[in-house]
CSV table of C-alpha atoms and ligand atoms in Angstrom, one decimal:
chain,number,residue,atom,x,y,z
Z,1475,MET,CA,123.5,-158.0,-128.2
Z,1476,SER,CA,120.7,-160.3,-127.1
Z,1477,ASN,CA,120.3,-161.4,-123.5
Z,1478,ILE,CA,122.6,-158.7,-122.3
Z,1479,ILE,CA,124.5,-159.4,-119.1
Z,1480,ALA,CA,124.9,-155.9,-117.5
Z,1481,PRO,CA,128.3,-155.4,-116.0
Z,1482,ASN,CA,128.6,-154.0,-112.5
Z,1483,LEU,CA,129.4,-150.4,-112.9
Z,1484,PRO,CA,130.7,-148.0,-110.3
Z,1485,PRO,CA,128.1,-145.7,-108.8
Z,1486,LEU,CA,127.7,-142.4,-110.8
Z,1487,ARG,CA,128.8,-140.4,-107.8
Z,1488,GLU,CA,132.1,-142.3,-107.8
Z,1489,VAL,CA,132.5,-141.6,-111.6
Z,1490,ILE,CA,131.9,-137.9,-111.0
Z,1491,ALA,CA,134.4,-137.8,-108.2
Z,1492,LYS,CA,137.0,-139.8,-110.0
Z,1493,TYR,CA,137.0,-137.6,-113.1
Z,1494,GLY,CA,136.4,-134.3,-111.3
Z,1495,LEU,CA,133.1,-133.6,-113.1
Z,1496,ASP,CA,131.8,-130.8,-110.9
Z,1497,ALA,CA,128.7,-129.4,-112.5
Z,1498,ASN,CA,129.4,-126.5,-114.9
Z,1499,LYS,CA,126.3,-124.2,-115.0
Z,1500,ALA,CA,127.3,-122.6,-118.3
Z,1501,LEU,CA,127.0,-126.1,-119.9
Z,1502,GLY,CA,123.6,-126.7,-118.4
Z,1503,GLN,CA,124.9,-129.6,-116.2
Z,1504,ASN,CA,122.2,-130.9,-114.0
Z,1505,PHE,CA,123.0,-134.6,-113.6
Z,1506,LEU,CA,120.6,-137.5,-113.0
Z,1507,LEU,CA,122.0,-140.1,-110.6
Z,1508,ASP,CA,119.0,-142.2,-109.7
Z,1509,GLU,CA,119.5,-145.3,-111.8
Z,1510,GLN,CA,115.8,-146.4,-111.6
Z,1511,LEU,CA,114.7,-143.1,-112.9
Z,1512,LEU,CA,117.3,-143.2,-115.6
Z,1513,SER,CA,116.1,-146.7,-116.7
Z,1514,ARG,CA,112.5,-145.3,-116.9
Z,1515,ILE,CA,113.6,-142.4,-119.1
Z,1516,ALA,CA,115.7,-144.7,-121.3
Z,1517,ALA,CA,112.6,-147.0,-121.8
Z,1518,ILE,CA,110.5,-144.1,-123.3
Z,1519,PRO,CA,111.4,-144.8,-126.9
Z,1520,GLY,CA,110.4,-148.5,-126.5
Z,1521,GLU,CA,112.4,-151.7,-127.1
Z,1522,LEU,CA,116.1,-150.8,-127.2
Z,1523,ASN,CA,118.0,-154.1,-127.9
Z,1524,GLY,CA,120.1,-153.5,-131.0
Z,1525,VAL,CA,118.4,-150.1,-131.6
Z,1526,ASN,CA,120.4,-147.0,-132.5
Z,1527,ILE,CA,120.3,-144.0,-130.2
Z,1528,PHE,CA,121.7,-140.6,-130.6
Z,1529,GLU,CA,122.3,-139.0,-127.2
Z,1530,VAL,CA,123.1,-135.4,-126.6
Z,1531,GLY,CA,125.2,-134.5,-123.5
Z,1532,PRO,CA,125.9,-137.9,-121.8
Z,1533,GLY,CA,127.9,-136.1,-119.1
Z,1534,PRO,CA,129.1,-138.7,-116.6
Z,1535,GLY,CA,127.0,-141.3,-118.5
Z,1536,GLY,CA,123.9,-141.9,-116.3
Z,1537,LEU,CA,121.4,-142.1,-119.1
Z,1538,THR,CA,124.0,-143.6,-121.4
Z,1539,ARG,CA,124.6,-146.6,-119.1
Z,1540,ALA,CA,120.8,-147.2,-118.8
Z,1541,LEU,CA,120.6,-147.3,-122.6
Z,1542,LEU,CA,123.6,-149.6,-123.0
Z,1543,ARG,CA,122.3,-152.0,-120.3
Z,1544,ALA,CA,119.1,-152.3,-122.4
Z,1545,GLY,CA,121.2,-153.3,-125.4
Z,1546,ALA,CA,121.1,-150.0,-127.4
Z,1547,CYS,CA,123.9,-148.9,-129.7
Z,1548,VAL,CA,124.6,-145.3,-128.6
Z,1549,THR,CA,126.2,-142.5,-130.4
Z,1550,ALA,CA,126.7,-139.7,-127.9
Z,1551,VAL,CA,127.9,-136.1,-128.4
Z,1552,GLU,CA,129.4,-134.3,-125.4
Z,1553,ARG,CA,130.8,-130.8,-125.4
Z,1554,ASP,CA,132.6,-131.0,-122.1
Z,1555,ALA,CA,136.1,-132.6,-122.7
Z,1556,ARG,CA,136.3,-133.5,-119.0
Z,1557,CYS,CA,133.6,-136.2,-119.5
Z,1558,ILE,CA,135.3,-138.0,-122.4
Z,1559,PRO,CA,137.6,-140.2,-120.2
Z,1560,ALA,CA,134.6,-141.2,-118.0
Z,1561,LEU,CA,132.7,-142.2,-121.2
Z,1562,THR,CA,135.6,-144.0,-122.6
Z,1563,GLU,CA,135.7,-146.1,-119.5
Z,1564,LEU,CA,132.0,-146.7,-119.8
Z,1565,SER,CA,132.4,-147.9,-123.4
Z,1566,SER,CA,135.0,-150.5,-122.3
Z,1567,TYR,CA,132.2,-152.2,-120.3
Z,1568,PHE,CA,130.0,-152.4,-123.4
Z,1569,PRO,CA,132.2,-153.3,-126.4
Z,1570,ASN,CA,131.1,-152.0,-129.7
Z,1571,GLN,CA,128.0,-150.3,-128.2
Z,1572,LEU,CA,129.1,-146.8,-127.5
Z,1573,THR,CA,130.6,-144.2,-129.8
Z,1574,VAL,CA,131.5,-140.9,-128.2
Z,1575,ILE,CA,131.9,-137.7,-130.2
Z,1576,GLU,CA,133.4,-134.6,-128.5
Z,1577,GLY,CA,131.6,-131.7,-130.0
Z,1578,ASP,CA,128.7,-129.3,-130.1
Z,1579,ALA,CA,125.3,-131.0,-130.8
Z,1580,LEU,CA,124.1,-127.8,-132.5
Z,1581,THR,CA,126.5,-128.4,-135.3
Z,1582,ILE,CA,126.4,-132.2,-135.6
Z,1583,ASN,CA,124.1,-134.1,-138.0
Z,1584,PRO,CA,123.5,-137.5,-136.4
Z,1585,SER,CA,122.8,-139.1,-139.8
Z,1586,GLU,CA,126.4,-138.6,-140.7
Z,1587,HIS,CA,127.5,-140.7,-137.8
Z,1588,ILE,CA,124.8,-143.4,-137.6
Z,1589,ASP,CA,123.9,-145.9,-140.4
Z,1590,GLY,CA,120.2,-146.4,-140.6
Z,1591,ASP,CA,117.5,-144.9,-138.5
Z,1592,TYR,CA,117.7,-144.0,-134.8
Z,1593,HIS,CA,115.9,-142.5,-131.8
Z,1594,ILE,CA,117.2,-139.3,-130.2
Z,1595,LEU,CA,117.2,-139.2,-126.4
Z,1596,SER,CA,118.6,-136.6,-124.1
Z,1597,ASN,CA,118.5,-135.0,-120.7
Z,1598,LEU,CA,119.1,-131.8,-122.6
Z,1599,PRO,CA,121.2,-128.8,-121.5
Z,1600,TYR,CA,118.4,-126.3,-121.0
Z,1601,ASN,CA,120.1,-123.5,-122.8
Z,1602,ILE,CA,120.1,-125.3,-126.2
Z,1603,GLY,CA,116.9,-127.4,-125.8
Z,1604,SER,CA,114.6,-125.3,-127.9
Z,1605,ALA,CA,117.2,-124.7,-130.6
Z,1606,LEU,CA,117.9,-128.4,-131.0
Z,1607,THR,CA,114.2,-129.3,-131.0
Z,1608,VAL,CA,113.5,-126.7,-133.7
Z,1609,LYS,CA,116.5,-127.9,-135.7
Z,1610,TRP,CA,115.3,-131.6,-135.6
Z,1611,LEU,CA,111.6,-130.6,-136.3
Z,1612,SER,CA,112.7,-128.4,-139.3
Z,1613,GLU,CA,114.7,-131.0,-141.2
Z,1614,GLN,CA,114.2,-130.8,-145.0
Z,1615,GLN,CA,113.9,-134.6,-145.4
Z,1616,TRP,CA,110.5,-135.6,-143.9
Z,1617,PRO,CA,109.8,-138.1,-142.4
Z,1618,PRO,CA,113.3,-137.7,-141.0
Z,1619,LYS,CA,115.8,-140.4,-140.2
Z,1620,TRP,CA,115.1,-140.1,-136.5
Z,1621,LEU,CA,112.2,-142.3,-135.3
Z,1622,SER,CA,111.4,-140.4,-132.1
Z,1623,LEU,CA,112.7,-137.7,-129.8
Z,1624,SER,CA,112.6,-138.3,-126.0
Z,1625,LEU,CA,113.8,-135.0,-124.5
Z,1626,MET,CA,114.1,-133.6,-121.0
Z,1627,PHE,CA,113.1,-129.9,-120.9
Z,1628,GLN,CA,112.3,-127.4,-118.2
Z,1629,LYS,CA,108.6,-127.9,-117.7
Z,1630,GLU,CA,107.7,-124.5,-119.2
Z,1631,VAL,CA,109.3,-125.5,-122.5
Z,1632,ALA,CA,107.7,-128.9,-122.5
Z,1633,ASP,CA,104.3,-127.2,-122.0
Z,1634,ARG,CA,105.0,-124.9,-125.0
Z,1635,ILE,CA,105.7,-127.9,-127.2
Z,1636,VAL,CA,102.5,-129.7,-126.4
Z,1637,ALA,CA,100.3,-126.6,-125.9
Z,1638,LYS,CA,96.9,-126.3,-127.6
Z,1639,PRO,CA,95.2,-123.1,-128.8
Z,1640,ASN,CA,93.7,-120.6,-126.4
Z,1641,SER,CA,96.5,-121.2,-123.9
Z,1642,LYS,CA,99.4,-118.9,-122.8
Z,1643,ALA,CA,101.9,-121.6,-123.8
Z,1644,TYR,CA,100.6,-122.0,-127.3
Z,1645,GLY,CA,102.9,-120.5,-129.9
Z,1646,ARG,CA,105.4,-121.1,-132.7
Z,1647,LEU,CA,107.0,-124.2,-131.1
Z,1648,SER,CA,103.6,-125.8,-130.5
Z,1649,ILE,CA,102.5,-125.2,-134.1
Z,1650,LEU,CA,105.8,-126.5,-135.5
Z,1651,ALA,CA,105.6,-129.6,-133.2
Z,1652,SER,CA,101.9,-130.2,-134.0
Z,1653,TRP,CA,102.4,-129.8,-137.7
Z,1654,ARG,CA,105.2,-132.3,-137.9
Z,1655,SER,CA,104.7,-134.7,-135.0
Z,1656,ASP,CA,102.6,-136.2,-132.3
Z,1657,ALA,CA,104.1,-134.9,-129.0
Z,1658,HIS,CA,103.1,-135.6,-125.4
Z,1659,ILE,CA,104.6,-135.3,-122.0
Z,1660,ALA,CA,105.8,-138.7,-121.1
Z,1661,MET,CA,107.1,-138.0,-117.6
Z,1662,LYS,CA,107.3,-135.1,-115.2
Z,1663,VAL,CA,110.6,-134.9,-113.2
Z,1664,HIS,CA,110.9,-133.1,-109.9
Z,1665,ARG,CA,113.8,-130.6,-109.6
Z,1666,SER,CA,115.2,-132.6,-106.7
Z,1667,ALA,CA,116.0,-135.5,-108.9
Z,1668,PHE,CA,118.9,-133.5,-110.4
Z,1669,THR,CA,122.4,-132.8,-109.0
Z,1670,PRO,CA,122.6,-129.9,-108.6
Z,1671,PRO,CA,118.8,-129.2,-108.6
Z,1672,PRO,CA,117.7,-126.6,-111.1
Z,1673,LYS,CA,115.3,-123.8,-110.0
Z,1674,VAL,CA,112.5,-125.2,-112.1
Z,1675,MET,CA,110.6,-128.5,-112.6
Z,1676,SER,CA,111.3,-130.6,-115.7
Z,1677,ALA,CA,109.5,-133.0,-118.0
Z,1678,VAL,CA,110.4,-135.5,-120.7
Z,1679,VAL,CA,108.5,-134.9,-124.0
Z,1680,HIS,CA,108.1,-137.8,-126.4
Z,1681,ILE,CA,107.8,-136.7,-130.1
Z,1682,VAL,CA,107.0,-139.0,-133.0
Z,1683,PRO,CA,107.1,-137.6,-136.5
Z,1684,LYS,CA,104.0,-137.7,-138.7
Z,1685,GLU,CA,103.4,-137.1,-142.3
Z,1686,ASN,CA,103.4,-133.4,-143.4
Z,1687,PRO,CA,100.2,-132.0,-144.8
Z,1688,THR,CA,100.8,-131.5,-148.5
Z,1689,GLY,CA,101.2,-128.2,-150.2
Z,1690,VAL,CA,102.7,-126.3,-147.3
Z,1691,SER,CA,106.3,-125.1,-146.9
Z,1692,LEU,CA,108.0,-124.9,-143.6
Z,1693,SER,CA,109.3,-121.4,-144.5
Z,1694,THR,CA,105.8,-120.0,-145.1
Z,1695,LEU,CA,104.4,-121.5,-142.0
Z,1696,GLU,CA,107.3,-120.2,-139.9
Z,1697,ASN,CA,107.0,-116.7,-141.5
Z,1698,ILE,CA,103.2,-116.6,-140.6
Z,1699,THR,CA,103.6,-117.8,-137.1
Z,1700,ALA,CA,106.7,-115.6,-136.4
Z,1701,ARG,CA,104.6,-112.5,-137.4
Z,1702,ALA,CA,101.4,-113.6,-135.7
Z,1703,PHE,CA,103.1,-114.5,-132.3
Z,1704,GLY,CA,105.7,-111.8,-132.6
Z,1705,GLN,CA,102.7,-109.5,-131.8
Z,1706,ARG,CA,100.5,-112.0,-130.0
Z,1707,ARG,CA,98.3,-109.3,-128.4
Z,1708,LYS,CA,97.5,-107.7,-131.7
Z,1709,MET,CA,94.7,-108.7,-134.1
Z,1710,LEU,CA,95.8,-110.7,-137.1
Z,1711,ARG,CA,94.9,-107.9,-139.5
Z,1712,GLN,CA,97.7,-105.9,-137.8
Z,1713,SER,CA,100.3,-108.6,-137.2
Z,1714,LEU,CA,100.0,-110.2,-140.7
Z,1715,LYS,CA,99.5,-107.1,-142.8
Z,1716,SER,CA,103.1,-107.0,-144.0
Z,1717,ILE,CA,102.8,-110.4,-145.6
Z,1718,GLU,CA,101.5,-110.1,-149.1
Z,1719,GLY,CA,98.3,-112.0,-149.5
Z,1720,ALA,CA,97.8,-112.9,-145.8
Z,1721,LEU,CA,94.8,-110.8,-145.2
Z,1722,GLN,CA,93.2,-112.2,-148.4
Z,1723,ALA,CA,94.0,-115.7,-147.1
Z,1724,LEU,CA,92.1,-114.9,-143.9
Z,1725,GLU,CA,89.1,-113.6,-145.7
Z,1726,THR,CA,88.9,-116.4,-148.3
Z,1727,ASN,CA,89.1,-119.0,-145.6
Z,1728,ASN,CA,86.6,-117.3,-143.2
Z,1729,ILE,CA,89.2,-116.7,-140.5
Z,1730,ALA,CA,88.4,-113.5,-138.6
Z,1731,SER,CA,91.0,-110.8,-139.1
Z,1732,THR,CA,90.1,-109.5,-135.7
Z,1733,ALA,CA,91.2,-112.7,-134.0
Z,1734,ARG,CA,94.5,-112.9,-132.1
Z,1735,ALA,CA,97.3,-115.4,-132.8
Z,1736,GLU,CA,96.6,-117.8,-130.0
Z,1737,VAL,CA,93.0,-118.6,-130.9
Z,1738,LEU,CA,93.8,-120.0,-134.4
Z,1739,SER,CA,94.2,-123.8,-134.6
Z,1740,VAL,CA,97.2,-125.4,-136.2
Z,1741,GLU,CA,95.0,-126.4,-139.2
Z,1742,GLN,CA,94.1,-122.8,-139.7
Z,1743,TYR,CA,97.7,-121.8,-139.8
Z,1744,ILE,CA,98.3,-124.6,-142.4
Z,1745,ILE,CA,95.3,-123.3,-144.4
Z,1746,ILE,CA,96.8,-119.8,-144.5
Z,1747,SER,CA,100.2,-121.1,-145.4
Z,1748,ARG,CA,98.9,-123.3,-148.2
Z,1749,TYR,CA,96.9,-120.4,-149.6
Z,1750,LEU,CA,100.0,-118.3,-149.8
Z,1751,ASP,CA,102.2,-121.1,-151.2
Z,1752,ASN,CA,99.5,-121.7,-153.9
Z,1753,LYS,CA,99.4,-118.1,-154.8
Z,1754,ALA,CA,103.2,-117.8,-155.0
Z,1755,SER,CA,103.4,-120.8,-157.4
Z,1756,GLN,CA,100.8,-119.3,-159.8
B,1013,SAM,N1,123.1,-137.0,-119.5
B,1013,SAM,C1,123.6,-136.6,-118.3
B,1013,SAM,C2,122.6,-136.8,-117.1
B,1013,SAM,O1,121.4,-137.1,-117.5
B,1013,SAM,O2,123.0,-136.8,-116.0
B,1013,SAM,C3,124.0,-135.1,-118.3
B,1013,SAM,C4,122.8,-134.2,-118.7
B,1013,SAM,S1,123.2,-132.4,-118.4
B,1013,SAM,C5,121.6,-131.8,-118.2
B,1013,SAM,C6,123.5,-131.8,-120.0
B,1013,SAM,C7,124.8,-132.3,-120.7
B,1013,SAM,O3,124.9,-131.7,-122.0
B,1013,SAM,C8,126.1,-132.0,-120.0
B,1013,SAM,O4,126.9,-133.1,-119.9
B,1013,SAM,C9,126.7,-130.9,-120.8
B,1013,SAM,O5,128.2,-130.9,-120.8
B,1013,SAM,C10,126.3,-131.3,-122.2
B,1013,SAM,N2,126.2,-130.2,-123.2
B,1013,SAM,C11,126.0,-128.9,-123.0
B,1013,SAM,N3,126.0,-128.2,-124.2
B,1013,SAM,C12,126.2,-129.1,-125.1
B,1013,SAM,C13,126.3,-129.0,-126.5
B,1013,SAM,N4,126.2,-127.9,-127.2
B,1013,SAM,N5,126.6,-130.2,-127.2
B,1013,SAM,C14,126.7,-131.4,-126.6
B,1013,SAM,N6,126.6,-131.5,-125.3
B,1013,SAM,C15,126.4,-130.4,-124.5
């Protein structure tokens, strides 16, 4: 796959017309047709030649073709059966580089379809973006088999992933992401770049897994953050009182029980969770 000679592909608008891929709102279909933009997004994970990529929702194949041109081996899952013939045609231009699975990304484990490690990249359908991200960040095996996530979200969700304490966007998703990864906004994308344009702006977040802090279970951390942010206007002594040992954890670790969820750092949530896990194992 070295020194790739990119074939001349038909413009994406022609592909859409040929296969009748009118955007289906229920499937979150907002297509990207600007090939330069698509190449910039495809470059976010880094060098792609011979690298495995799992792509969610290739649609008419705009991002997919950018990845293939850069020499990636792409496994793509698409829910809309109408797109499969267009993707089959695309794979004929790049022999042995593209595997298309017709299915629901929420129920598919990429590791069952890809040998070795891989990057995940997607212009995500907005309605399942958070659910997929939580699923990938919550994997039991850590570090996971994926090397990075490069994901397009509506800007508001991207902001929640990278948010820091003392901000409105800071919450469960920020804490999960910060606990398990380094995440940053790699690119903002104007709504007008999409066909049809969505109502809101978008951004691509780049997420790279990091080592878990020891002695903390995901379930405990999630339980704490769910309660704390479930009542984010309340003081912690109120929102956490139903979790056995939580108020003691605050006191022992000099965390004010009068504080509200959004002022605590990720490290403080980890300290509380570790305290509870230690206690449970005694
Ligand atoms: N990658 C294309 C692009 O950038 O132009 C299309 C992106 S569009 C925002 C989202 C794609 O995800 C659509 O093709 C849609 O059919 C597909 N999709 C929606 N729900 C899905 C699911 N649960 N599993 C897999 N694909 C899904």
